[in-house]
Amino acid sequence: MIYLLRHGEIKGASTKRFIGQTDVGLSQAGLDLAALWQKRLSRINMDHVFASPLSRCVDMASIVSRRAKDAITLVDELREIDLGKWDGKPVVEIKNKFPEEWEKRGKNFTGYRPPMGESFLDLSQRVVPAFHEISRENPGNILVVAHAGVNRMILCSLLNKKIDSLFSIPQDYGCLNIIDNGDKTPRVQDINLMPDDFDA
């Protein structure tokens, strides 16, 4: 099985910002949720643990798996989308300062790249092959800790959904997605589970 987890809540989450590859740590609520997942998943022996190199994912993976950070395999391709000059800035600021760019994004959601950033299509082309390599090369139970955008790209691919429907897939802070890796083609079993929804 593949346990695809989104990192928990980040510091400053109350302000709606574009957070892509800006390295923001977990809030106390995020740390608490990681500890709760550690208890829920403690009966499952994770044979392999992978994470995005951003600290919010590394810390989440370390707490949940009870592994030292240097025992977690970091995968650059699992980084969140690169939002370029928009990264870290409040959404309202982007709308006000870059109205033409904001309009372009709305017209071409899949292919639009913020200045010096990636499009969702770029993200998919980076993430999906990396996920399938992890799936193919690592038998047993696998914990993967990544980001909302990254997880949605993986789930879109497995569910045969178009990229422009990615936000129809819920990915709350700290949610768990379960993917059956027993057959040749990984199959999605559950999406957006929280600890109270999960029974090992």
mmCIF file of N, CA, C and O in Angstrom, residues 10-86:
data_model
loop_
_atom_site.group_PDB
_atom_site.id
_atom_site.type_symbol
_atom_site.label_atom_id
_atom_site.label_comp_id
_atom_site.label_asym_id
_atom_site.label_seq_id
_atom_site.Cartn_x
_atom_site.Cartn_y
_atom_site.Cartn_z
ATOM 1 N N ILE A 10 0.374 24.847 8.117
ATOM 2 C CA ILE A 10 1.629 25.588 8.178
ATOM 3 C C ILE A 10 1.476 26.860 9.005
ATOM 4 O O ILE A 10 0.369 27.323 9.251
ATOM 5 N N LYS A 11 2.600 27.413 9.417
ATOM 6 C CA LYS A 11 2.589 28.687 10.136
ATOM 7 C C LYS A 11 2.021 29.775 9.223
ATOM 8 O O LYS A 11 2.347 29.832 8.041
ATOM 9 N N GLY A 12 1.193 30.635 9.787
ATOM 10 C CA GLY A 12 0.614 31.732 9.006
ATOM 11 C C GLY A 12 -0.503 31.308 8.083
ATOM 12 O O GLY A 12 -0.844 32.040 7.148
ATOM 13 N N ALA A 13 -1.096 30.141 8.334
ATOM 14 C CA ALA A 13 -2.129 29.611 7.427
ATOM 15 C C ALA A 13 -3.381 30.471 7.385
ATOM 16 O O ALA A 13 -4.164 30.371 6.435
ATOM 17 N N SER A 14 -3.581 31.320 8.391
ATOM 18 C CA SER A 14 -4.802 32.133 8.417
ATOM 19 C C SER A 14 -4.820 33.194 7.318
ATOM 20 O O SER A 14 -5.885 33.674 6.940
ATOM 21 N N THR A 15 -3.632 33.555 6.791
ATOM 22 C CA THR A 15 -3.555 34.494 5.667
ATOM 23 C C THR A 15 -3.505 33.699 4.372
ATOM 24 O O THR A 15 -2.636 32.848 4.204
ATOM 25 N N LYS A 16 -4.425 33.992 3.471
ATOM 26 C CA LYS A 16 -4.478 33.247 2.210
ATOM 27 C C LYS A 16 -3.348 33.711 1.304
ATOM 28 O O LYS A 16 -3.361 34.828 0.780
ATOM 29 N N ARG A 17 -2.340 32.847 1.147
ATOM 30 C CA ARG A 17 -1.156 33.183 0.371
ATOM 31 C C ARG A 17 -0.879 32.096 -0.664
ATOM 32 O O ARG A 17 -1.357 30.975 -0.551
ATOM 33 N N PHE A 18 -0.081 32.467 -1.664
ATOM 34 C CA PHE A 18 0.435 31.475 -2.593
ATOM 35 C C PHE A 18 1.690 30.870 -1.962
ATOM 36 O O PHE A 18 2.730 31.521 -1.892
ATOM 37 N N ILE A 19 1.574 29.655 -1.481
ATOM 38 C CA ILE A 19 2.716 28.972 -0.882
ATOM 39 C C ILE A 19 3.070 27.788 -1.764
ATOM 40 O O ILE A 19 2.372 26.778 -1.778
ATOM 41 N N GLY A 20 4.129 27.934 -2.527
ATOM 42 C CA GLY A 20 4.601 26.848 -3.363
ATOM 43 C C GLY A 20 5.873 26.280 -2.762
ATOM 44 O O GLY A 20 5.845 25.499 -1.815
ATOM 45 N N GLN A 21 7.018 26.743 -3.266
ATOM 46 C CA GLN A 21 8.288 26.224 -2.781
ATOM 47 C C GLN A 21 8.900 27.091 -1.676
ATOM 48 O O GLN A 21 10.021 26.832 -1.234
ATOM 49 N N THR A 22 8.163 28.114 -1.217
ATOM 50 C CA THR A 22 8.584 28.828 -0.018
ATOM 51 C C THR A 22 8.610 27.840 1.143
ATOM 52 O O THR A 22 7.654 27.082 1.342
ATOM 53 N N ASP A 23 9.708 27.820 1.904
ATOM 54 C CA ASP A 23 9.864 26.812 2.954
ATOM 55 C C ASP A 23 9.268 27.327 4.259
ATOM 56 O O ASP A 23 9.925 28.040 5.016
ATOM 57 N N VAL A 24 8.031 26.959 4.503
ATOM 58 C CA VAL A 24 7.300 27.366 5.702
ATOM 59 C C VAL A 24 7.107 26.139 6.579
ATOM 60 O O VAL A 24 6.720 25.078 6.101
ATOM 61 N N GLY A 25 7.381 26.292 7.869
ATOM 62 C CA GLY A 25 7.268 25.168 8.796
ATOM 63 C C GLY A 25 5.840 24.880 9.226
ATOM 64 O O GLY A 25 4.913 25.647 8.960
ATOM 65 N N LEU A 26 5.676 23.766 9.924
ATOM 66 C CA LEU A 26 4.368 23.378 10.452
ATOM 67 C C LEU A 26 3.979 24.261 11.638
ATOM 68 O O LEU A 26 4.820 24.621 12.460
ATOM 69 N N SER A 27 2.710 24.585 11.724
ATOM 70 C CA SER A 27 2.180 25.268 12.901
ATOM 71 C C SER A 27 2.042 24.245 14.024
ATOM 72 O O SER A 27 2.233 23.040 13.831
ATOM 73 N N GLN A 28 1.644 24.731 15.211
ATOM 74 C CA GLN A 28 1.419 23.791 16.315
ATOM 75 C C GLN A 28 0.295 22.820 15.969
ATOM 76 O O GLN A 28 0.367 21.627 16.291
ATOM 77 N N ALA A 29 -0.735 23.315 15.297
ATOM 78 C CA ALA A 29 -1.828 22.424 14.871
ATOM 79 C C ALA A 29 -1.319 21.366 13.905
ATOM 80 O O ALA A 29 -1.744 20.207 13.952
ATOM 81 N N GLY A 30 -0.396 21.763 13.027
ATOM 82 C CA GLY A 30 0.197 20.808 12.096
ATOM 83 C C GLY A 30 1.021 19.752 12.804
ATOM 84 O O GLY A 30 0.968 18.557 12.457
ATOM 85 N N LEU A 31 1.776 20.159 13.799
ATOM 86 C CA LEU A 31 2.577 19.214 14.588
ATOM 87 C C LEU A 31 1.682 18.260 15.372
ATOM 88 O O LEU A 31 1.957 17.058 15.460
ATOM 89 N N ASP A 32 0.592 18.799 15.912
ATOM 90 C CA ASP A 32 -0.340 17.958 16.671
ATOM 91 C C ASP A 32 -0.988 16.906 15.778
ATOM 92 O O ASP A 32 -1.166 15.750 16.183
ATOM 93 N N LEU A 33 -1.331 17.308 14.560
ATOM 94 C CA LEU A 33 -1.948 16.365 13.627
ATOM 95 C C LEU A 33 -0.947 15.289 13.208
ATOM 96 O O LEU A 33 -1.304 14.117 13.062
ATOM 97 N N ALA A 34 0.305 15.677 13.029
ATOM 98 C CA ALA A 34 1.343 14.695 12.708
ATOM 99 C C ALA A 34 1.459 13.656 13.824
ATOM 100 O O ALA A 34 1.568 12.448 13.560
ATOM 101 N N ALA A 35 1.410 14.104 15.076
ATOM 102 C CA ALA A 35 1.484 13.186 16.210
ATOM 103 C C ALA A 35 0.280 12.248 16.246
ATOM 104 O O ALA A 35 0.408 11.060 16.589
ATOM 105 N N LEU A 36 -0.875 12.774 15.857
ATOM 106 C CA LEU A 36 -2.082 11.942 15.825
ATOM 107 C C LEU A 36 -1.973 10.875 14.740
ATOM 108 O O LEU A 36 -2.331 9.707 14.955
ATOM 109 N N TRP A 37 -1.453 11.255 13.572
ATOM 110 C CA TRP A 37 -1.260 10.270 12.505
ATOM 111 C C TRP A 37 -0.219 9.222 12.905
ATOM 112 O O TRP A 37 -0.322 8.059 12.524
ATOM 113 N N GLN A 38 0.775 9.633 13.679
ATOM 114 C CA GLN A 38 1.776 8.665 14.134
ATOM 115 C C GLN A 38 1.099 7.558 14.943
ATOM 116 O O GLN A 38 1.390 6.370 14.770
ATOM 117 N N LYS A 39 0.153 7.933 15.812
ATOM 118 C CA LYS A 39 -0.572 6.941 16.603
ATOM 119 C C LYS A 39 -1.452 6.063 15.717
ATOM 120 O O LYS A 39 -1.508 4.846 15.871
ATOM 121 N N ARG A 40 -2.165 6.694 14.773
ATOM 122 C CA ARG A 40 -3.091 5.952 13.920
ATOM 123 C C ARG A 40 -2.366 4.943 13.015
ATOM 124 O O ARG A 40 -2.870 3.863 12.734
ATOM 125 N N LEU A 41 -1.183 5.336 12.550
ATOM 126 C CA LEU A 41 -0.451 4.491 11.592
ATOM 127 C C LEU A 41 0.588 3.601 12.255
ATOM 128 O O LEU A 41 1.341 2.905 11.566
ATOM 129 N N SER A 42 0.636 3.596 13.582
ATOM 130 C CA SER A 42 1.705 2.881 14.292
ATOM 131 C C SER A 42 1.659 1.373 14.085
ATOM 132 O O SER A 42 2.684 0.700 14.212
ATOM 133 N N ARG A 43 0.494 0.829 13.747
ATOM 134 C CA ARG A 43 0.387 -0.624 13.535
ATOM 135 C C ARG A 43 0.898 -1.050 12.163
ATOM 136 O O ARG A 43 1.052 -2.233 11.890
ATOM 137 N N ILE A 44 1.131 -0.078 11.297
ATOM 138 C CA ILE A 44 1.575 -0.391 9.934
ATOM 139 C C ILE A 44 3.081 -0.209 9.836
ATOM 140 O O ILE A 44 3.604 0.852 10.176
ATOM 141 N N ASN A 45 3.763 -1.233 9.403
ATOM 142 C CA ASN A 45 5.213 -1.137 9.213
ATOM 143 C C ASN A 45 5.479 -0.471 7.866
ATOM 144 O O ASN A 45 5.195 -1.048 6.814
ATOM 145 N N MET A 46 6.016 0.731 7.919
ATOM 146 C CA MET A 46 6.352 1.436 6.685
ATOM 147 C C MET A 46 7.733 0.985 6.207
ATOM 148 O O MET A 46 8.744 1.251 6.855
ATOM 149 N N ASP A 47 7.744 0.280 5.080
ATOM 150 C CA ASP A 47 9.010 -0.230 4.551
ATOM 151 C C ASP A 47 9.865 0.874 3.944
ATOM 152 O O ASP A 47 11.093 0.784 3.944
ATOM 153 N N HIS A 48 9.208 1.900 3.433
ATOM 154 C CA HIS A 48 9.923 3.006 2.786
ATOM 155 C C HIS A 48 9.200 4.309 3.117
ATOM 156 O O HIS A 48 7.964 4.340 3.167
ATOM 157 N N VAL A 49 9.973 5.372 3.308
ATOM 158 C CA VAL A 49 9.393 6.694 3.583
ATOM 159 C C VAL A 49 10.039 7.708 2.640
ATOM 160 O O VAL A 49 11.266 7.853 2.610
ATOM 161 N N PHE A 50 9.198 8.400 1.895
ATOM 162 C CA PHE A 50 9.639 9.424 0.942
ATOM 163 C C PHE A 50 8.963 10.738 1.295
ATOM 164 O O PHE A 50 7.835 10.757 1.791
ATOM 165 N N ALA A 51 9.653 11.847 1.001
ATOM 166 C CA ALA A 51 9.057 13.157 1.271
ATOM 167 C C ALA A 51 9.627 14.202 0.340
ATOM 168 O O ALA A 51 10.753 14.078 -0.159
ATOM 169 N N SER A 52 8.837 15.240 0.134
ATOM 170 C CA SER A 52 9.340 16.474 -0.466
ATOM 171 C C SER A 52 10.424 17.023 0.453
ATOM 172 O O SER A 52 10.335 16.890 1.677
ATOM 173 N N PRO A 53 11.462 17.671 -0.100
ATOM 174 C CA PRO A 53 12.524 18.221 0.744
ATOM 175 C C PRO A 53 12.123 19.446 1.571
ATOM 176 O O PRO A 53 12.902 19.874 2.425
ATOM 177 N N LEU A 54 10.952 20.022 1.323
ATOM 178 C CA LEU A 54 10.540 21.187 2.092
ATOM 179 C C LEU A 54 10.237 20.775 3.538
ATOM 180 O O LEU A 54 9.666 19.711 3.786
ATOM 181 N N SER A 55 10.603 21.640 4.478
ATOM 182 C CA SER A 55 10.619 21.252 5.891
ATOM 183 C C SER A 55 9.252 20.811 6.407
ATOM 184 O O SER A 55 9.174 19.934 7.279
ATOM 185 N N ARG A 56 8.170 21.372 5.887
ATOM 186 C CA ARG A 56 6.849 20.991 6.374
ATOM 187 C C ARG A 56 6.539 19.529 6.070
ATOM 188 O O ARG A 56 5.802 18.878 6.821
ATOM 189 N N CYS A 57 7.127 19.000 4.998
ATOM 190 C CA CYS A 57 6.936 17.585 4.659
ATOM 191 C C CYS A 57 7.939 16.697 5.381
ATOM 192 O O CYS A 57 7.591 15.605 5.848
ATOM 193 N N VAL A 58 9.184 17.148 5.472
ATOM 194 C CA VAL A 58 10.210 16.357 6.160
ATOM 195 C C VAL A 58 9.840 16.170 7.627
ATOM 196 O O VAL A 58 9.920 15.059 8.178
ATOM 197 N N ASP A 59 9.409 17.255 8.278
ATOM 198 C CA ASP A 59 9.026 17.167 9.683
ATOM 199 C C ASP A 59 7.813 16.259 9.863
ATOM 200 O O ASP A 59 7.754 15.449 10.802
ATOM 201 N N MET A 60 6.838 16.391 8.973
ATOM 202 C CA MET A 60 5.637 15.543 9.038
ATOM 203 C C MET A 60 6.021 14.069 8.892
ATOM 204 O O MET A 60 5.579 13.217 9.665
ATOM 205 N N ALA A 61 6.858 13.772 7.911
ATOM 206 C CA ALA A 61 7.274 12.396 7.662
ATOM 207 C C ALA A 61 8.045 11.822 8.844
ATOM 208 O O ALA A 61 7.867 10.654 9.219
ATOM 209 N N SER A 62 8.912 12.637 9.433
ATOM 210 C CA SER A 62 9.724 12.179 10.558
ATOM 211 C C SER A 62 8.865 11.851 11.773
ATOM 212 O O SER A 62 9.052 10.810 12.418
ATOM 213 N N ILE A 63 7.900 12.720 12.060
ATOM 214 C CA ILE A 63 7.029 12.482 13.215
ATOM 215 C C ILE A 63 6.140 11.264 12.981
ATOM 216 O O ILE A 63 6.031 10.377 13.836
ATOM 217 N N VAL A 64 5.499 11.213 11.817
ATOM 218 C CA VAL A 64 4.542 10.135 11.535
ATOM 219 C C VAL A 64 5.230 8.774 11.494
ATOM 220 O O VAL A 64 4.714 7.782 12.021
ATOM 221 N N SER A 65 6.414 8.715 10.902
ATOM 222 C CA SER A 65 7.103 7.424 10.728
ATOM 223 C C SER A 65 8.035 7.072 11.885
ATOM 224 O O SER A 65 8.573 5.971 11.928
ATOM 225 N N ARG A 66 8.248 8.028 12.791
ATOM 226 C CA ARG A 66 9.203 7.847 13.902
ATOM 227 C C ARG A 66 10.610 7.566 13.381
ATOM 228 O O ARG A 66 11.370 6.791 13.979
ATOM 229 N N ARG A 67 10.957 8.189 12.279
ATOM 230 C CA ARG A 67 12.293 8.018 11.707
ATOM 231 C C ARG A 67 13.072 9.322 11.802
ATOM 232 O O ARG A 67 12.486 10.403 11.713
ATOM 233 N N ALA A 68 14.377 9.188 11.964
ATOM 234 C CA ALA A 68 15.229 10.377 11.897
ATOM 235 C C ALA A 68 15.139 10.960 10.501
ATOM 236 O O ALA A 68 14.893 10.240 9.516
ATOM 237 N N LYS A 69 15.328 12.256 10.411
ATOM 238 C CA LYS A 69 15.181 12.914 9.112
ATOM 239 C C LYS A 69 16.144 12.362 8.071
ATOM 240 O O LYS A 69 15.803 12.276 6.883
ATOM 241 N N ASP A 70 17.339 11.943 8.494
ATOM 242 C CA ASP A 70 18.298 11.411 7.516
ATOM 243 C C ASP A 70 17.966 9.987 7.087
ATOM 244 O O ASP A 70 18.641 9.415 6.241
ATOM 245 N N ALA A 71 16.902 9.401 7.671
ATOM 246 C CA ALA A 71 16.443 8.074 7.241
ATOM 247 C C ALA A 71 15.260 8.162 6.285
ATOM 248 O O ALA A 71 14.683 7.143 5.905
ATOM 249 N N ILE A 72 14.909 9.385 5.909
ATOM 250 C CA ILE A 72 13.804 9.625 4.971
ATOM 251 C C ILE A 72 14.392 9.966 3.611
ATOM 252 O O ILE A 72 15.321 10.778 3.513
ATOM 253 N N THR A 73 13.879 9.346 2.564
ATOM 254 C CA THR A 73 14.351 9.634 1.209
ATOM 255 C C THR A 73 13.653 10.880 0.684
ATOM 256 O O THR A 73 12.433 10.906 0.549
ATOM 257 N N LEU A 74 14.448 11.916 0.417
ATOM 258 C CA LEU A 74 13.902 13.179 -0.081
ATOM 259 C C LEU A 74 13.901 13.166 -1.610
ATOM 260 O O LEU A 74 14.901 12.790 -2.227
ATOM 261 N N VAL A 75 12.793 13.567 -2.178
ATOM 262 C CA VAL A 75 12.614 13.511 -3.627
ATOM 263 C C VAL A 75 12.300 14.916 -4.132
ATOM 264 O O VAL A 75 11.214 15.454 -3.862
ATOM 265 N N ASP A 76 13.232 15.512 -4.862
ATOM 266 C CA ASP A 76 13.045 16.880 -5.344
ATOM 267 C C ASP A 76 11.794 17.033 -6.193
ATOM 268 O O ASP A 76 11.137 18.081 -6.155
ATOM 269 N N GLU A 77 11.459 15.993 -6.938
ATOM 270 C CA GLU A 77 10.296 16.068 -7.831
ATOM 271 C C GLU A 77 8.979 16.186 -7.067
ATOM 272 O O GLU A 77 7.939 16.520 -7.651
ATOM 273 N N LEU A 78 9.003 15.903 -5.750
ATOM 274 C CA LEU A 78 7.793 16.000 -4.938
ATOM 275 C C LEU A 78 7.610 17.378 -4.303
ATOM 276 O O LEU A 78 6.675 17.594 -3.529
ATOM 277 N N ARG A 79 8.497 18.330 -4.635
ATOM 278 C CA ARG A 79 8.298 19.697 -4.164
ATOM 279 C C ARG A 79 6.981 20.248 -4.704
ATOM 280 O O ARG A 79 6.537 19.872 -5.783
ATOM 281 N N GLU A 80 6.405 21.180 -3.950
ATOM 282 C CA GLU A 80 5.182 21.829 -4.411
ATOM 283 C C GLU A 80 5.467 22.635 -5.682
ATOM 284 O O GLU A 80 6.630 22.892 -6.032
ATOM 285 N N ILE A 81 4.417 23.046 -6.363
ATOM 286 C CA ILE A 81 4.555 23.829 -7.588
ATOM 287 C C ILE A 81 5.386 25.090 -7.323
ATOM 288 O O ILE A 81 5.283 25.711 -6.263
ATOM 289 N N ASP A 82 6.224 25.438 -8.273
ATOM 290 C CA ASP A 82 7.035 26.651 -8.186
ATOM 291 C C ASP A 82 6.187 27.816 -8.693
ATOM 292 O O ASP A 82 5.853 27.877 -9.873
ATOM 293 N N LEU A 83 5.859 28.718 -7.792
ATOM 294 C CA LEU A 83 5.000 29.851 -8.147
ATOM 295 C C LEU A 83 5.786 31.103 -8.501
ATOM 296 O O LEU A 83 5.217 32.188 -8.644
ATOM 297 N N GLY A 84 7.097 30.957 -8.646
ATOM 298 C CA GLY A 84 7.931 32.052 -9.123
ATOM 299 C C GLY A 84 7.789 33.304 -8.272
ATOM 300 O O GLY A 84 7.854 33.262 -7.041
ATOM 301 N N LYS A 85 7.548 34.440 -8.924
ATOM 302 C CA LYS A 85 7.463 35.724 -8.219
ATOM 303 C C LYS A 85 6.212 35.853 -7.350
ATOM 304 O O LYS A 85 6.123 36.759 -6.528
ATOM 305 N N TRP A 86 5.268 34.949 -7.545
ATOM 306 C CA TRP A 86 4.058 34.983 -6.726
ATOM 307 C C TRP A 86 4.243 34.259 -5.395
ATOM 308 O O TRP A 86 3.462 34.445 -4.468
#
